[in-house]
């Protein structure tokens, strides 16, 4: 039999997850808790399969994804545009920054009732809320990235003939890209939070709505299916985002790899340093 | 005028020639330029006193001096990044108002665009100038061949060693076919072996491309190895202490008499100990 090391991360992770599911299954079947309140994982899986087969789950997922994508796109474009504008124009910055900072200080979730009051429970309120939440981190990151663009690179660009919009498009924006992408990535999870909040507040389709509906008809198993779906959606969105970044901007990953390598080297040096110190102290 | 300390070293007229004495034909003319940095608190640092300097076409001028003597300030003024607070700088008959692709730059710190490949970096200047893709491609290939990096065209800067990055930076600066190449301690961060190799390569490029080069360094041996002329700056405030034409035959061996005589003289001018 091949030797399996229990210290491998994948093995440990699988053990942890398997143990958790088994314990949950056992608890649900033990009679200690009501199986209606806490359905076993096997039951949740069955309801999941049923929801997929009826096509219901796919409709909910598509509705949610569509809203999230539109809201994300709107909020991200506005965030990037305003971030660049404020970083490039001190006057505009002076004019708008206090305002944007004030709005940023208000938790986006607090806008749910207002958005529904203004736009109803249709698509507009949901897209608005998601865009609102996505806007701020993207704006902050873009602003910092553009403002702090490397002066050496800007000089290199200028000496090579980049002026005006060319400087912006070919030097400043690419230089700020790592920051912008970090902002977009944070916004991805924010978009999910606002999506669910908006759907819980009222919708006709969507994974959040599925959870809400299941609660009203005491289908806790379906609520769990909704929760698992949200988890998978978040995970898939993160993965797709990373893949897209790596594919579109291979240099960002090369640099990240660099930083990781440097950090590992530093750690190693510290370790060796610590070791020599210890071994030489009497 | 002091007697030349070596047959290979010929003194220039007066090191601090007045601006009106500068030859009109010179490619670069620094006419009594000075610079005072003003901090936001109002403190003033005079980085450079009135410096007059004429650089002829094809010259390889090394600006030599200790840290803080204003070498970078002078170079940045020629580049157009820093405006002189007194005097003016004329390059190719035109007063310098800002940076221009006619003056190529190589910086001390790595300055390649990390988002572009090696080829993309070299093609950047021609792209800004609106050259066709076909032109850019042949030019880039030719320049990468010149710096010996033809095989690295598709790599990203983060995948290159320091020496390779500086060679790409040189190729990139040459791509706009500038009249002048301005280099600010471009090899300072490299190990001795790489530095020697890059110095030889730069001399070859100077020979082949006939560019005028202004090269900042605080390394005496490097200045002697490279320059057809060495201008020594002394600090507080930065001014020209020596202006020496170097006619030593190439390759300039560190062990030769001419090299050592000049070394001692430059060391004395800078005021460093001969211990190092
Ligand atoms: N932005 C600045 N603001 C204020 N003072 C400055 C600034 N840049 C340079 N100085 C001062 O001007 C003087 C000349 O600086 P400069 O960078 O030109 O010297 P350098 O000869 O290039 O030195 P190094 O060899 O260390 O690069 C120094 O005393 C420095 O402190
Ligand atoms: Mg300097």
Coordinates of C-alpha atoms and ligand atoms in Angstrom, one line a residue:
Chain A
X1 CA 0.0 0.0 0.0
X2 CA 1.3 3.5 -0.9
X3 CA 2.3 5.5 2.1
X4 CA 0.0 8.5 2.8
X5 CA 1.5 11.2 4.9
X6 CA -1.1 12.7 7.2
X7 CA 0.7 15.9 7.2
X8 CA -0.1 16.7 3.6
X9 CA -2.4 19.8 3.5
X10 CA -4.8 18.1 1.1
X11 CA -5.1 15.0 3.2
X12 CA -5.6 17.0 6.4
X13 CA -8.2 19.2 4.7
X14 CA -10.1 16.2 3.4
X15 CA -10.0 14.6 6.9
X16 CA -11.3 17.8 8.5
X17 CA -14.2 18.2 6.1
X18 CA -15.1 14.5 6.1
X19 CA -15.1 14.5 9.9
X20 CA -17.3 17.6 10.0
X21 CA -19.8 16.1 7.6
X22 CA -19.9 12.8 9.4
X23 CA -20.4 14.4 12.8
X24 CA -23.2 16.6 11.3
X25 CA -24.8 13.5 9.8
X26 CA -24.6 11.7 13.1
X27 CA -26.0 14.6 15.1
X28 CA -29.0 15.0 12.7
X29 CA -29.8 11.3 12.9
X30 CA -29.1 10.9 16.7
X31 CA -32.4 12.4 17.7
X32 CA -30.7 14.9 19.9
X33 CA -31.8 17.7 17.5
X34 CA -34.8 17.9 15.3
X35 CA -33.9 16.7 11.8
X36 CA -36.3 19.4 10.5
X37 CA -34.2 22.1 12.1
X38 CA -30.9 20.5 11.2
X39 CA -31.3 18.2 8.2
X40 CA -28.5 15.8 7.6
X41 CA -26.0 16.5 4.8
X42 CA -27.3 13.6 2.8
X43 CA -30.8 15.1 2.9
X44 CA -29.4 18.5 1.9
X45 CA -27.7 16.8 -1.1
X46 CA -30.9 15.1 -2.1
X47 CA -32.9 18.4 -2.1
X48 CA -30.0 20.0 -4.0
X49 CA -30.2 17.3 -6.7
X50 CA -34.0 17.7 -6.9
X51 CA -33.7 21.5 -7.2
X52 CA -31.2 21.1 -10.0
X53 CA -33.3 18.5 -11.8
X54 CA -36.4 20.7 -11.7
X55 CA -34.3 23.5 -13.2
X56 CA -35.3 25.8 -10.3
X57 CA -31.8 26.2 -8.9
X58 CA -30.3 27.1 -12.3
X59 CA -32.9 29.9 -12.7
X60 CA -32.1 31.3 -9.2
X61 CA -28.3 31.2 -9.8
X62 CA -28.6 32.8 -13.3
X63 CA -30.8 35.6 -11.9
X64 CA -28.3 36.2 -9.1
X65 CA -25.3 36.1 -11.3
X66 CA -26.8 38.5 -13.8
X67 CA -27.5 41.1 -11.1
X68 CA -24.1 40.7 -9.5
X69 CA -22.3 41.0 -12.8
X70 CA -24.3 44.2 -13.9
X71 CA -23.9 45.8 -10.5
X72 CA -20.2 44.9 -10.3
X73 CA -19.5 46.2 -13.8
X74 CA -21.3 49.5 -13.1
X75 CA -19.7 50.1 -9.7
X76 CA -16.2 49.1 -10.9
X77 CA -16.3 51.3 -14.0
X78 CA -17.5 54.3 -11.9
X79 CA -14.9 53.6 -9.2
X80 CA -12.1 53.4 -11.7
X81 CA -13.2 56.5 -13.6
X82 CA -13.7 58.6 -10.5
X83 CA -10.5 57.2 -8.9
X84 CA -8.4 58.2 -11.9
X85 CA -10.1 61.6 -12.1
X86 CA -9.6 62.5 -8.5
X87 CA -6.0 61.3 -8.5
X88 CA -5.2 63.4 -11.6
X89 CA -7.0 66.6 -10.6
X90 CA -6.3 68.1 -7.2
X91 CA -9.2 70.5 -7.7
X92 CA -11.7 67.8 -8.4
X93 CA -10.2 65.9 -5.4
X94 CA -10.8 68.9 -3.1
X95 CA -14.3 69.2 -4.4
X96 CA -15.5 65.6 -4.2
X97 CA -13.3 63.8 -1.7
X98 CA -15.1 64.9 1.6
X99 CA -18.4 63.9 0.0
X100 CA -17.2 60.4 -1.2
X101 CA -15.5 59.8 2.2
X102 CA -18.7 60.6 4.0
X103 CA -20.7 58.2 1.9
X104 CA -18.0 55.6 2.3
X105 CA -18.3 55.7 6.1
X106 CA -22.0 54.6 5.9
X107 CA -22.2 50.8 5.7
X108 CA -23.7 49.9 2.3
X109 CA -26.2 47.5 3.9
X110 CA -27.9 50.4 5.5
X111 CA -29.0 51.6 2.1
X112 CA -31.1 48.5 1.4
X113 CA -34.4 50.0 2.6
X114 CA -33.8 53.3 0.9
X115 CA -32.9 51.6 -2.4
X116 CA -36.1 49.5 -2.3
X117 CA -38.2 52.5 -1.4
X118 CA -36.7 54.4 -4.4
X119 CA -36.4 51.7 -7.0
X120 CA -38.8 49.0 -5.8
X121 CA -38.0 45.3 -5.5
X122 CA -37.1 45.0 -9.2
X123 CA -33.7 44.7 -10.8
X124 CA -32.8 48.4 -10.4
X125 CA -32.6 48.4 -6.7
X126 CA -30.4 45.4 -6.6
X127 CA -28.0 46.6 -9.3
X128 CA -27.9 49.9 -7.6
X129 CA -27.0 48.4 -4.2
X130 CA -24.3 46.2 -5.6
X131 CA -22.8 49.0 -7.7
X132 CA -22.9 51.2 -4.6
X133 CA -21.0 48.7 -2.5
X134 CA -18.5 47.9 -5.2
X135 CA -17.8 51.5 -6.0
X136 CA -16.0 52.5 -2.8
X137 CA -13.1 49.9 -2.6
X138 CA -12.5 50.2 -6.3
X139 CA -12.4 54.0 -6.1
X140 CA -10.1 54.1 -3.1
X141 CA -7.6 51.6 -4.6
X142 CA -7.6 53.2 -8.0
X143 CA -7.1 56.6 -6.4
X144 CA -4.1 55.4 -4.4
X145 CA -2.7 53.4 -7.3
X146 CA -2.8 56.4 -9.7
X147 CA -1.7 58.9 -7.2
X148 CA 1.3 56.9 -6.1
X149 CA 2.4 55.7 -9.5
X150 CA 6.2 55.3 -9.5
X151 CA 7.8 58.6 -10.3
X152 CA 10.7 56.8 -12.0
X153 CA 8.3 55.1 -14.4
X154 CA 6.5 58.3 -15.1
X155 CA 9.9 59.9 -15.9
X156 CA 10.9 57.0 -18.1
X157 CA 7.6 57.4 -19.9
X158 CA 7.9 61.2 -20.3
X159 CA 11.5 60.8 -21.6
X160 CA 10.2 58.3 -24.2
X161 CA 7.6 60.7 -25.5
X162 CA 4.5 59.8 -23.5
X163 CA 2.4 62.9 -22.8
X164 CA -1.2 63.7 -22.0
X165 CA -3.6 60.8 -22.5
X166 CA -0.8 58.5 -23.7
X167 CA 0.9 58.9 -20.3
X168 CA -2.4 58.0 -18.6
X169 CA -3.2 55.0 -20.8
X170 CA 0.3 53.6 -21.3
X171 CA 2.1 54.4 -18.0
X172 CA -0.2 55.5 -15.2
X173 CA -3.0 53.1 -15.6
X174 CA -0.9 50.0 -16.1
X175 CA 1.3 51.2 -13.2
X176 CA -1.9 51.4 -11.0
X177 CA -3.3 48.1 -12.2
X178 CA -2.1 45.9 -9.3
X179 CA -3.9 48.3 -6.9
X180 CA -7.0 48.4 -9.1
X181 CA -7.2 44.7 -9.3
X182 CA -6.8 44.4 -5.5
X183 CA -9.8 46.7 -5.2
X184 CA -11.8 44.7 -7.7
X185 CA -11.1 41.5 -5.8
X186 CA -12.2 42.9 -2.5
X187 CA -15.4 44.1 -4.2
X188 CA -16.2 40.7 -5.4
X189 CA -17.1 39.5 -1.9
X190 CA -18.8 42.8 -1.2
X191 CA -21.0 42.3 -4.3
X192 CA -22.1 38.9 -2.9
X193 CA -23.1 40.4 0.4
X194 CA -25.2 43.1 -1.1
X195 CA -26.7 40.7 -3.7
X196 CA -28.0 38.5 -0.9
X197 CA -29.1 41.4 1.2
X198 CA -31.1 42.9 -1.7
X199 CA -32.6 39.5 -2.6
X200 CA -33.6 38.8 1.0
X201 CA -35.4 42.1 1.0
X202 CA -37.6 41.0 -1.8
X203 CA -37.2 39.4 -5.2
X204 CA -38.9 36.9 -7.5
X205 CA -35.8 34.9 -8.3
X206 CA -32.3 34.6 -7.0
X207 CA -30.4 32.4 -4.5
X208 CA -31.1 34.8 -1.7
X209 CA -34.8 34.7 -2.5
X210 CA -34.6 30.8 -2.5
X211 CA -33.4 30.9 1.0
X212 CA -36.0 33.4 2.1
X213 CA -38.8 31.4 0.4
X214 CA -37.6 28.1 1.9
X215 CA -37.7 29.7 5.4
X216 CA -41.4 30.6 4.8
X217 CA -42.3 27.0 3.9
X218 CA -40.0 25.4 6.6
X219 CA -37.7 23.8 4.1
X220 CA -34.5 24.1 6.1
X221 CA -32.9 21.6 3.8
X222 CA -33.4 24.0 0.9
X223 CA -32.1 26.8 2.9
X224 CA -28.9 24.8 3.3
X225 CA -28.9 24.2 -0.5
X226 CA -29.0 28.0 -1.0
X227 CA -26.2 28.6 1.5
X228 CA -24.0 26.0 -0.2
X229 CA -24.8 27.5 -3.6
X230 CA -23.8 30.9 -2.4
X231 CA -20.5 29.5 -1.0
X232 CA -19.8 27.8 -4.3
X233 CA -20.7 31.0 -6.3
X234 CA -18.3 33.0 -4.2
X235 CA -15.6 30.4 -4.5
X236 CA -16.1 30.2 -8.3
X237 CA -16.1 33.9 -8.7
X238 CA -12.8 34.2 -6.8
X239 CA -11.3 31.5 -8.9
X240 CA -12.5 32.9 -12.2
X241 CA -11.2 36.3 -11.2
X242 CA -7.7 35.0 -10.4
X243 CA -7.6 33.0 -13.6
X244 CA -8.7 36.0 -15.7
X245 CA -6.1 38.2 -14.1
X246 CA -3.4 35.7 -14.7
X247 CA -4.4 35.3 -18.2
X248 CA -4.9 39.0 -19.0
X249 CA -1.9 40.3 -17.0
X250 CA 0.7 37.6 -16.6
X251 CA 3.2 40.2 -15.3
X252 CA 1.2 40.9 -12.1
X253 CA 1.6 37.2 -11.1
X254 CA 5.2 37.2 -12.1
X255 CA 5.7 40.1 -9.7
X256 CA 3.6 38.5 -7.0
X257 CA 5.7 35.4 -7.4
X258 CA 8.8 37.6 -6.9
X259 CA 7.4 39.0 -3.7
X260 CA 6.6 35.6 -2.4
X261 CA 10.0 34.3 -3.2
X262 CA 11.6 37.3 -1.5
X263 CA 9.5 36.8 1.6
X264 CA 10.4 33.2 1.7
X265 CA 14.1 34.1 1.4
X266 CA 13.8 36.7 4.2
X267 CA 12.1 34.1 6.4
X268 CA 14.8 31.6 5.6
X269 CA 17.5 34.1 6.5
X270 CA 15.8 35.0 9.7
X271 CA 15.5 31.3 10.6
X272 CA 19.2 30.7 9.8
X273 CA 20.2 33.8 11.6
X274 CA 18.2 32.7 14.7
X275 CA 19.7 29.3 14.5
X276 CA 23.3 30.5 14.3
X277 CA 22.6 32.9 17.2
X278 CA 21.2 30.1 19.3
X279 CA 24.0 27.7 18.5
X280 CA 26.6 30.1 19.4
X281 CA 25.2 31.3 22.7
X282 CA 26.9 29.3 25.4
Chain B
X1 CA 47.5 76.3 -16.2
X2 CA 49.3 73.4 -14.5
X3 CA 51.5 71.1 -16.5
X4 CA 49.8 67.9 -17.6
X5 CA 50.5 65.1 -15.1
X6 CA 50.6 62.5 -17.8
X7 CA 51.1 62.6 -21.6
X8 CA 47.7 61.0 -22.0
X9 CA 45.9 63.7 -20.0
X10 CA 45.5 67.1 -21.5
X11 CA 44.0 69.9 -19.5
X12 CA 41.1 71.8 -20.8
X13 CA 41.3 75.6 -20.6
X14 CA 39.6 76.9 -17.5
X15 CA 37.3 74.5 -15.7
X16 CA 34.8 77.2 -14.7
X17 CA 34.6 78.9 -18.1
X18 CA 32.0 81.7 -18.2
X19 CA 28.8 80.9 -20.0
X20 CA 29.7 83.3 -22.9
X21 CA 32.9 81.4 -23.5
X22 CA 31.1 78.1 -24.3
X23 CA 31.5 77.0 -27.9
X24 CA 28.3 77.7 -29.8
X25 CA 28.7 74.4 -31.8
X26 CA 28.5 72.3 -28.6
X27 CA 25.6 69.8 -28.6
X28 CA 24.8 70.4 -24.9
X29 CA 25.5 73.8 -23.3
X30 CA 24.9 74.4 -19.6
X31 CA 25.0 78.1 -19.3
X32 CA 25.8 79.0 -15.7
X33 CA 23.2 76.7 -14.4
X34 CA 22.4 76.5 -10.7
X35 CA 19.7 74.8 -8.7
X36 CA 18.3 75.5 -5.3
X37 CA 15.9 73.0 -3.8
X38 CA 13.2 74.6 -1.6
X39 CA 11.5 72.4 0.9
X40 CA 7.9 72.9 1.9
X41 CA 9.1 74.3 5.2
X42 CA 11.1 77.0 3.3
X43 CA 14.5 75.4 3.8
X44 CA 16.8 76.0 0.9
X45 CA 19.5 73.6 -0.3
X46 CA 21.9 74.9 -3.0
X47 CA 22.5 71.7 -4.9
X48 CA 24.4 73.3 -7.7
X49 CA 26.2 76.6 -8.0
X50 CA 26.8 78.2 -11.4
X51 CA 28.0 75.4 -13.6
X52 CA 29.1 76.1 -17.2
X53 CA 29.7 73.1 -19.4
X54 CA 29.8 72.4 -23.1
X55 CA 29.5 68.8 -24.4
X56 CA 30.6 68.2 -28.0
X57 CA 28.8 65.9 -30.3
X58 CA 30.1 62.3 -29.9
X59 CA 31.7 63.0 -26.5
X60 CA 31.5 60.4 -23.7
X61 CA 31.4 62.6 -20.7
X62 CA 31.7 61.2 -17.2
X63 CA 30.3 63.3 -14.3
X64 CA 32.3 62.2 -11.3
X65 CA 31.8 63.3 -7.7
X66 CA 30.9 62.2 -4.2
X67 CA 27.4 61.6 -3.0
X68 CA 25.3 64.7 -2.8
X69 CA 27.4 66.9 -5.1
X70 CA 24.6 67.5 -7.5
X71 CA 25.3 65.0 -10.3
X72 CA 21.7 63.8 -10.5
X73 CA 20.4 67.3 -10.3
X74 CA 22.6 68.4 -13.2
X75 CA 21.6 65.3 -15.3
X76 CA 17.9 65.8 -14.4
X77 CA 18.2 69.4 -15.6
X78 CA 19.7 68.3 -18.9
X79 CA 16.9 65.7 -19.1
X80 CA 14.3 68.4 -18.5
X81 CA 12.9 67.0 -15.2
X82 CA 14.3 69.7 -13.1
X83 CA 14.2 73.4 -14.1
X84 CA 17.4 75.4 -13.3
X85 CA 16.8 78.1 -10.8
X86 CA 19.5 80.1 -12.5
X87 CA 21.1 79.9 -16.0
X88 CA 19.8 77.8 -18.8
X89 CA 20.5 74.6 -20.7
X90 CA 20.6 74.3 -24.5
X91 CA 20.6 71.0 -26.3
X92 CA 20.9 70.9 -30.0
X93 CA 20.4 74.7 -30.2
X94 CA 17.1 74.6 -28.3
X95 CA 16.5 75.6 -24.8
X96 CA 15.4 72.6 -22.6
X97 CA 11.9 73.1 -21.4
X98 CA 11.0 69.5 -20.5
X99 CA 11.7 65.9 -21.2
X100 CA 12.0 64.8 -24.8
X101 CA 12.6 61.6 -26.7
X102 CA 15.6 63.3 -28.1
X103 CA 17.4 62.8 -24.8
X104 CA 17.4 59.2 -23.8
X105 CA 17.6 58.2 -20.1
X106 CA 18.9 55.3 -18.2
X107 CA 18.2 55.5 -14.5
X108 CA 20.0 54.0 -11.5
X109 CA 17.0 52.2 -10.2
X110 CA 15.3 49.7 -12.4
X111 CA 12.9 51.7 -14.5
X112 CA 11.5 49.1 -17.0
X113 CA 7.8 49.0 -17.3
X114 CA 6.9 45.8 -15.4
X115 CA 3.7 45.3 -17.5
X116 CA 5.6 45.1 -20.8
X117 CA 7.8 42.4 -22.1
X118 CA 11.4 43.2 -22.9
X119 CA 10.4 43.8 -26.5
X120 CA 7.5 45.9 -25.4
X121 CA 9.7 48.1 -23.3
X122 CA 12.2 48.7 -26.1
X123 CA 9.3 49.4 -28.5
X124 CA 7.7 51.9 -26.1
X125 CA 9.3 55.1 -27.5
X126 CA 8.7 54.3 -31.1
X127 CA 5.1 53.4 -30.2
X128 CA 4.6 56.8 -28.6
X129 CA 6.1 58.3 -31.8
X130 CA 3.5 56.5 -33.8
X131 CA 5.8 54.3 -35.8
X132 CA 4.3 51.3 -37.6
X133 CA 4.3 47.9 -35.9
X134 CA 6.6 46.5 -38.6
X135 CA 9.2 49.3 -38.0
X136 CA 9.0 48.8 -34.3
X137 CA 9.6 45.1 -34.7
X138 CA 12.7 45.4 -36.8
X139 CA 14.1 48.2 -34.6
X140 CA 13.4 46.2 -31.4
X141 CA 15.1 43.1 -32.8
X142 CA 18.1 45.1 -33.9
X143 CA 18.5 46.9 -30.6
X144 CA 18.1 43.7 -28.5
X145 CA 20.7 42.1 -30.7
X146 CA 23.0 45.1 -30.0
X147 CA 22.7 44.6 -26.2
X148 CA 22.9 40.8 -26.6
X149 CA 19.4 40.1 -25.4
X150 CA 17.7 38.8 -28.6
X151 CA 16.7 35.6 -26.8
X152 CA 14.9 37.4 -23.9
X153 CA 12.5 39.5 -26.1
X154 CA 9.3 37.9 -24.7
X155 CA 10.3 37.8 -21.0
X156 CA 9.0 40.2 -18.4
X157 CA 11.4 42.5 -16.5
X158 CA 10.8 40.7 -13.2
X159 CA 12.3 37.6 -14.9
X160 CA 15.6 39.3 -15.7
X161 CA 18.8 39.8 -13.7
X162 CA 19.8 43.3 -12.8
X163 CA 22.4 43.5 -15.5
X164 CA 19.9 42.3 -18.1
X165 CA 17.4 44.9 -17.0
X166 CA 19.9 47.7 -17.4
X167 CA 20.8 46.4 -20.9
X168 CA 17.1 46.5 -21.8
X169 CA 17.0 50.0 -20.3
X170 CA 19.8 51.1 -22.6
X171 CA 18.2 49.5 -25.7
X172 CA 14.9 51.3 -24.7
X173 CA 16.7 54.6 -24.5
X174 CA 18.3 54.1 -27.8
X175 CA 15.1 53.2 -29.5
X176 CA 14.0 56.8 -30.0
X177 CA 17.4 57.4 -31.7
X178 CA 18.2 60.3 -29.3
X179 CA 21.1 62.6 -29.9
X180 CA 22.1 62.3 -26.3
X181 CA 22.1 59.4 -23.8
X182 CA 21.9 60.5 -20.2
X183 CA 22.8 57.8 -17.7
X184 CA 22.6 58.2 -13.9
X185 CA 24.8 55.6 -12.2
X186 CA 23.3 52.9 -14.3
X187 CA 25.7 50.2 -13.2
X188 CA 26.0 51.2 -9.5
X189 CA 23.8 48.3 -8.3
X190 CA 25.6 45.6 -10.2
X191 CA 28.4 43.3 -9.2
X192 CA 31.9 44.0 -10.4
X193 CA 31.8 41.3 -13.1
X194 CA 28.5 42.3 -14.6
X195 CA 29.5 45.9 -14.4
X196 CA 32.7 45.3 -16.4
X197 CA 30.8 43.5 -19.1
X198 CA 28.2 46.2 -19.4
X199 CA 31.0 48.9 -19.5
X200 CA 32.5 47.1 -22.5
X201 CA 29.2 46.8 -24.1
X202 CA 28.4 50.5 -23.6
X203 CA 31.8 51.5 -25.1
X204 CA 30.9 49.4 -28.1
X205 CA 27.6 51.1 -28.5
X206 CA 29.2 54.5 -28.1
X207 CA 31.6 53.5 -30.9
X208 CA 29.0 52.1 -33.2
X209 CA 26.1 54.5 -32.7
X210 CA 28.2 57.6 -32.2
X211 CA 25.9 58.9 -29.5
X212 CA 26.8 61.7 -27.1
X213 CA 26.8 60.2 -23.6
X214 CA 26.6 62.0 -20.3
X215 CA 27.3 59.3 -17.6
X216 CA 27.1 60.0 -13.9
X217 CA 29.2 57.9 -11.5
X218 CA 30.9 58.2 -8.2
X219 CA 33.3 55.4 -9.2
X220 CA 36.7 56.8 -10.3
X221 CA 37.7 53.6 -12.1
X222 CA 34.5 53.5 -14.0
X223 CA 34.9 57.1 -15.1
X224 CA 38.4 56.4 -16.4
X225 CA 37.4 53.2 -18.1
X226 CA 34.6 54.9 -20.0
X227 CA 35.0 58.6 -20.5
X228 CA 36.6 60.6 -23.3
X229 CA 36.3 63.4 -20.8
X230 CA 35.8 63.5 -17.0
X231 CA 34.2 66.4 -15.2
X232 CA 34.7 66.3 -11.4
X233 CA 32.0 67.9 -9.2
X234 CA 32.6 68.9 -5.6
X235 CA 29.7 69.4 -3.1
X236 CA 28.3 72.2 -1.0
X237 CA 27.4 73.7 -3.4
X238 CA 28.1 71.5 -6.4
X239 CA 30.6 73.1 -8.8
X240 CA 33.1 71.9 -11.3
X241 CA 36.5 71.2 -9.8
X242 CA 38.3 69.5 -12.7
X243 CA 37.6 69.1 -16.4
X244 CA 39.9 66.5 -17.9
X245 CA 40.2 65.1 -21.4
X246 CA 41.1 61.4 -21.3
X247 CA 43.2 60.2 -24.3
X248 CA 44.4 56.9 -22.8
X249 CA 44.4 54.1 -25.4
X250 CA 41.6 51.5 -25.1
X251 CA 41.2 49.1 -23.5
X252 CA 42.3 51.0 -20.5
X253 CA 44.0 48.6 -18.1
X254 CA 43.8 49.3 -14.4
X255 CA 47.5 48.4 -14.1
X256 CA 48.8 50.9 -16.7
X257 CA 50.7 53.9 -15.6
X258 CA 48.3 56.4 -17.2
X259 CA 45.3 54.8 -15.5
X260 CA 46.9 55.1 -12.1
X261 CA 48.2 58.6 -12.5
X262 CA 44.8 59.8 -13.5
X263 CA 43.2 57.8 -10.7
X264 CA 45.3 59.5 -8.1
X265 CA 44.7 62.9 -9.6
X266 CA 40.9 62.4 -9.6
X267 CA 40.9 60.9 -6.1
X268 CA 42.8 64.0 -4.9
X269 CA 40.3 66.3 -6.7
X270 CA 37.4 64.6 -5.0
X271 CA 39.2 64.5 -1.7
X272 CA 39.0 60.8 -1.1
X273 CA 41.6 58.7 0.7
X274 CA 43.6 56.5 -1.5
X275 CA 43.1 53.6 0.9
X276 CA 40.2 52.1 -1.1
Ligands
LIG1 N1 14.2 66.9 -4.1 C1 15.1 67.5 -3.3 N2 14.8 68.3 -2.3 C2 15.7 68.9 -1.5 N3 17.0 68.7 -1.7 C3 17.4 67.8 -2.6 C4 16.5 67.2 -3.5 N4 17.2 66.4 -4.3 C5 18.5 66.6 -4.0 N5 18.6 67.4 -3.0 C6 19.9 67.8 -2.4 O1 20.7 68.4 -3.4 C7 22.0 67.9 -3.3 C8 22.5 67.3 -4.6 O2 21.7 66.1 -4.8 P1 21.9 65.1 -6.0 O3 20.9 64.1 -5.9 O4 21.9 65.9 -7.2 O5 23.3 64.5 -5.7 P2 24.1 63.3 -6.4 O6 25.5 63.9 -6.7 O7 23.3 62.7 -7.5 O8 24.3 62.3 -5.2 P3 24.3 60.7 -5.2 O9 25.6 60.3 -5.7 O10 24.1 60.3 -3.8 O11 23.2 60.3 -6.1 C9 22.1 67.0 -2.1 O12 22.6 67.8 -1.0 C10 20.7 66.7 -1.8 O13 20.4 66.6 -0.4
LIG2 MG1 22.5 60.8 -7.8

